[in-house]
Amino acid sequence: MGLSNLGIFHTIIGIVAIISAFLSLFKSGKINLDSLTGKVYFYFTLISSLTALGLSSVKGINPGHVLALMIVILVSIAYFFNVRKKGKNGYRLIENFLLSFSFFLSLIPTVNETLSRVPAGNPIASGPKDPIIGVSILIILVLFIIGSIIQFKKQKRINSHDITP
């Protein structure tokens, strides 16, 4: 597949981050930074995003680098809210959204790279402009929107009642 050592490391770390996010979403209905899976998502997403800055098939800054920096900013702000703004309050709404949005953004290059490389020798998609990639990202966007609405409603209930998440 033509991956460098950094690319292999980045891919493995990224896969662990994505699996952790799915596990946290399945278990908690959100990426929960107070759980092991949420912590793994946070740290591995940071590492994956930072290593993405060293990966490029073209010189200079590209959209992937900007996306990686956005993800670092999103998870860092969410982490700040989690650590410094404890309790059942509006910060949980923002934290949940930022983590879900970072996960959505992480899936964009994941879908593109996976569909453009797998199976080896005869990939599903020809590149980022292939319609199957666009449709896949659109489906993920719809799921992100639905999930965000569900998270928002659940967190609002938690914030207004004495319900433990």
Phi, psi and omega in degrees: 000358175072037179264139174284173176300319177296320178298319178295313179301312180302316181295314181297313180297318180296320179296317178298318179298316182293317177299318179298319179297313179300316179297317179294317178298318180294317184284316188249348185078007178198167172277106189263106182291351176271357179254163179300316181296323178293321178293319177298316178303311183301304185291318181288329175293318176302311181297315181298317180293319180291322178290335177298334179293338178267002181249129176189141176269354178232157179282149177088185181281135178233174181303329178296322178294317179297317178300316179299316179295322177299317180296316178302315180296314182299311182290329178292317178294317178300318178298316178303313179297322180294318184278317189264340186238059183295161174109176179270095184208183182298337179295332177295323178299314181293315179302311180301314181296314182299318180292318178294320180293321178297322178294315177303312180298325178295328182286339180298303178291332179298312179297313181301308183294318181295309183291336179274353183237342187244137352287152182304133178089338179210065185296155181296319182244153181274345181162186186299336182268001179295135182304327181296329177289316178300316179295318180298316180291324177298318178298316179295323177297315179299316178297321177298315180297313179299313180299320180295320178296316179297315179299317181300311181297317180296316181292323177299319176297316179298316182294326184270347179234170178268062180256134176274136183292000000 
